[in-house]
Amino acid sequence: MSSEFPEYEKLIFKIPVESESYKNDSDFVIRQITAILDVQKLAGNNRIIINTNLRSGLPLKDINKIAGPMIEAWAFEIFSGITDDENNIYHLINAEAQERLDMADLILQFRKNKTVITGNIDVKATADDIEHSGRSPNITSFSRIRTAYITDPDFMFIILSVRHKIYSERNKNTNLIDGIMEITNYKAYDLKFISDADISYNPALGTGQIQVKDIHYVGFQYRTAWEMCQLLDKKFLNSSRRTFNDFYREAKKHKWIKE
C-alpha cells in the first residue's frame, strides 16, 4: 500500500504470527462443524417448530424477523448436545452461547491430538424464500476483529451461514397451525480465508463493519494473520469516509503499532 498510503508504510506495526498448524486447525474445525450438521439434517433434526394458539397460523412474512435468534438457539442446542457425550466422534469438548453484543454467537472447542482448538462462531441466518437475503450482512466491527488478530494470532473467526425456509403445517393433535422453520443448507467459512473481492467495508456504525458481499457465494484464498490485518486496513483506508488520521487514532488506541 506504499503508493496509496505513504503514511501507513511509515508506521511500525505489531505483526501477528500464527501457529504453523493454523490452516489445518481451521480446516479441522470447519469439517467437524459440517459433519455434525450433516448428521442432524439426515436425522431430521433440522426443523424448528413454533407452536401458537392461532388457528390461522403465524404471519410467515414476519417470522423471518426472529429467524436469526431462533437459528442461533437451534445451533447451540445441536452443538451442546454433542458435548454431552464425552467420547463423541467429533472431538467437541465444549460449546458456549455468547452474550448478544459479543463478537461471536457461539464458542466451540475441539480436541485435536493433544491440543484444544477454539472456534469463535458467528451464525448468519438467511432465507431461501426472500430475494437478496444473505447479501452484505454485517459480520463484525473493523477495530474489534483487527484487534482480535493482534491479541491472538490464532484467533479463529468462523462464519456459519445457515439457510432456511419457512412454511405452515397443521398440527394433527391441536388442529392449530404450526410455523415450521426448516434448515435447508449451511456452510462454514473462516473469515481470514475469504477472498479479497468478497470482503467489503461499511463505514456506518462505530469504526465501520466488515461485510461479506454475498454469503451464499464465497471465494477463498489463503492468507496469514498479518496479511488479513493489512487487508482490513486497506478496506478501511479506501473508504471515502475515512482518513489516515482516523486509522492512526484506532491504531494507537488498540495498540496495533509500536510507539
XYZ file of C-alpha atoms in Angstrom:
259
model
C 0.000 0.000 0.000
C 3.059 2.223 -0.187
C 1.966 4.265 -3.212
C -1.575 4.742 -1.933
C -0.859 5.441 1.736
C 2.756 6.508 2.348
C 1.976 7.493 5.963
C 0.765 3.951 6.629
C 4.077 2.486 5.422
C 5.983 4.594 7.945
C 4.207 3.043 10.932
C 5.915 0.299 12.924
C 3.260 -2.367 13.295
C 2.950 -5.210 15.727
C 2.962 -8.197 13.369
C 0.980 -11.270 14.453
C 2.465 -14.671 13.639
C 0.043 -17.585 13.836
C 0.924 -21.216 14.528
C 2.170 -23.291 11.622
C -0.803 -25.585 12.167
C -3.409 -22.802 11.900
C -4.722 -23.603 8.415
C -5.023 -27.322 9.224
C -6.711 -26.456 12.514
C -9.179 -24.161 10.749
C -9.963 -26.860 8.170
C -10.458 -29.357 11.007
C -12.968 -27.153 12.848
C -14.950 -26.479 9.668
C -15.043 -30.198 8.801
C -16.297 -31.090 12.271
C -18.998 -28.413 12.257
C -20.179 -29.536 8.821
C -20.166 -33.215 9.813
C -22.252 -32.501 12.923
C -24.856 -30.571 10.934
C -24.927 -33.196 8.162
C -25.867 -35.898 10.662
C -28.538 -33.713 12.255
C -30.085 -32.976 8.864
C -30.149 -36.671 7.931
C -31.798 -37.449 11.283
C -34.491 -34.826 10.676
C -33.292 -32.546 13.466
C -33.204 -29.565 11.124
C -36.626 -28.093 11.898
C -37.695 -25.504 14.455
C -41.407 -25.814 15.224
C -43.219 -22.723 16.506
C -46.484 -23.601 18.264
C -49.168 -20.988 18.893
C -52.873 -20.886 19.688
C -53.582 -19.038 16.439
C -55.972 -21.024 14.248
C -54.899 -19.167 11.132
C -51.212 -19.662 11.893
C -48.324 -17.248 12.164
C -47.757 -14.364 9.735
C -44.971 -16.039 7.767
C -43.653 -12.795 6.291
C -42.792 -11.644 9.821
C -41.241 -14.848 11.170
C -38.011 -14.085 9.312
C -37.511 -11.145 11.672
C -36.870 -13.595 14.507
C -35.096 -16.236 12.406
C -31.601 -15.153 13.491
C -32.036 -15.678 17.254
C -34.052 -18.859 16.674
C -31.384 -20.428 14.477
C -28.614 -19.370 16.862
C -30.516 -21.152 19.659
C -31.007 -24.214 17.445
C -27.294 -24.343 16.608
C -26.318 -24.038 20.263
C -28.626 -26.900 21.235
C -27.179 -29.089 18.492
C -23.561 -28.473 19.489
C -24.103 -28.526 23.251
C -25.979 -31.804 22.872
C -22.895 -33.322 21.230
C -20.737 -32.390 24.222
C -22.990 -34.457 26.498
C -21.144 -37.471 25.091
C -17.553 -37.121 26.279
C -16.452 -39.679 23.680
C -18.228 -38.094 20.711
C -16.589 -38.781 17.347
C -16.287 -35.075 16.551
C -13.937 -34.390 19.495
C -16.154 -31.460 20.526
C -15.443 -30.840 24.203
C -17.176 -27.514 24.897
C -19.957 -25.331 23.475
C -20.876 -21.948 24.939
C -23.507 -19.426 23.856
C -22.238 -15.854 23.982
C -23.927 -12.644 25.063
C -25.823 -10.600 22.489
C -23.148 -7.936 21.969
C -20.183 -10.340 21.914
C -18.289 -10.712 18.642
C -19.244 -14.390 18.271
C -22.565 -16.133 18.874
C -21.010 -19.436 19.954
C -17.665 -20.677 21.200
C -16.827 -24.240 20.162
C -13.763 -26.074 21.425
C -12.428 -29.232 19.830
C -9.666 -31.552 20.960
C -7.181 -32.353 18.219
C -4.440 -34.739 19.316
C -3.050 -33.080 22.455
C -4.258 -29.553 21.748
C -7.558 -27.729 22.125
C -8.741 -25.596 19.205
C -11.198 -22.781 19.813
C -13.557 -21.581 17.111
C -15.477 -18.321 17.505
C -18.683 -18.913 15.552
C -20.809 -16.155 14.024
C -24.176 -17.634 12.969
C -25.818 -15.909 9.993
C -29.364 -16.911 9.066
C -30.619 -16.251 5.532
C -33.973 -17.093 3.965
C -34.310 -19.187 0.816
C -37.660 -17.586 0.053
C -36.597 -13.928 0.321
C -34.809 -12.385 -2.643
C -31.382 -10.940 -1.826
C -31.368 -12.497 1.656
C -27.743 -13.017 2.607
C -26.407 -10.063 0.664
C -23.794 -7.986 2.503
C -24.519 -8.984 6.114
C -22.560 -7.167 8.814
C -20.018 -9.598 10.262
C -18.125 -7.651 12.915
C -16.616 -4.241 13.554
C -13.335 -3.310 11.877
C -11.490 -2.394 15.086
C -12.775 -5.393 17.004
C -11.629 -8.043 14.533
C -8.377 -6.187 13.762
C -7.557 -6.148 17.479
C -8.509 -9.819 17.902
C -5.903 -10.900 15.323
C -3.222 -8.871 17.121
C -4.168 -10.079 20.596
C -4.292 -13.722 19.468
C -2.677 -14.509 16.088
C -4.508 -17.873 16.165
C -7.889 -16.214 16.644
C -10.313 -18.276 14.559
C -13.465 -16.466 13.439
C -15.838 -18.835 11.648
C -18.929 -17.625 9.811
C -21.654 -20.278 9.883
C -24.123 -19.404 7.141
C -27.442 -21.192 7.698
C -30.134 -21.097 5.020
C -33.745 -21.776 5.924
C -37.262 -21.774 4.585
C -40.473 -21.128 6.493
C -43.889 -22.691 5.982
C -47.069 -23.614 7.873
C -48.313 -27.049 8.820
C -51.460 -28.118 10.651
C -50.772 -29.839 13.979
C -52.803 -33.061 13.985
C -53.023 -33.075 17.792
C -54.177 -29.493 18.375
C -55.691 -28.755 14.948
C -53.823 -25.446 15.083
C -51.286 -24.182 12.570
C -47.604 -24.561 13.449
C -44.905 -22.398 11.941
C -42.001 -24.506 10.645
C -38.514 -23.094 10.216
C -36.537 -25.694 8.264
C -32.763 -25.526 7.864
C -32.078 -26.310 4.212
C -28.351 -25.718 3.833
C -25.274 -24.446 5.691
C -21.688 -23.528 5.011
C -18.861 -22.622 7.383
C -16.101 -20.194 6.393
C -13.010 -18.873 8.137
C -13.170 -15.095 7.729
C -9.385 -14.995 7.329
C -9.589 -17.085 4.141
C -12.433 -15.320 2.334
C -11.247 -13.717 -0.914
C -10.438 -10.007 -1.113
C -13.256 -9.407 -3.592
C -15.858 -10.912 -1.246
C -14.964 -8.795 1.796
C -16.223 -5.220 1.967
C -16.194 -2.401 4.481
C -19.259 -0.389 5.520
C -18.257 2.838 7.332
C -21.608 3.054 9.146
C -21.763 2.190 12.860
C -18.752 2.997 15.017
C -15.432 2.208 13.351
C -17.268 0.503 10.485
C -18.483 -3.005 9.765
C -16.736 -5.777 7.870
C -19.207 -7.397 5.476
C -19.353 -10.383 3.129
C -20.833 -9.308 -0.202
C -22.888 -12.463 -0.784
C -22.659 -15.043 1.964
C -24.065 -17.770 -0.322
C -21.271 -17.479 -2.897
C -17.870 -17.003 -1.328
C -14.429 -17.324 -2.896
C -11.364 -18.348 -0.925
C -7.696 -17.508 -0.691
C -5.127 -18.407 1.917
C -3.600 -15.549 3.883
C -1.724 -15.098 7.159
C -2.984 -13.152 10.153
C -0.734 -10.241 9.209
C -1.964 -10.286 5.618
C -5.515 -10.243 6.975
C -4.721 -7.200 9.111
C -3.287 -5.431 6.075
C -6.374 -6.272 4.027
C -8.642 -4.876 6.748
C -6.524 -1.728 6.928
C -6.757 -1.273 3.158
C -10.541 -1.652 3.192
C -10.728 0.982 5.963
C -8.373 3.452 4.297
C -10.033 3.121 0.891
C -13.348 4.286 2.319
C -14.220 7.812 1.235
C -15.434 8.482 4.768
C -12.159 7.545 6.474
C -8.791 9.267 6.637
C -5.320 8.202 7.672
C -5.804 10.188 10.896
C -8.900 8.078 11.653
C -6.823 4.942 11.174
C -3.929 6.257 13.246
C -6.272 7.067 16.124
C -7.591 3.483 16.121
C -4.090 2.031 15.781
C -2.868 3.941 18.845
C -6.000 3.238 20.856
C -5.861 -0.528 20.280
C -2.050 -0.794 20.308
C -1.618 -2.097 16.751
C 1.574 -0.090 16.412
C 4.750 0.314 18.411
C 5.254 3.723 19.942
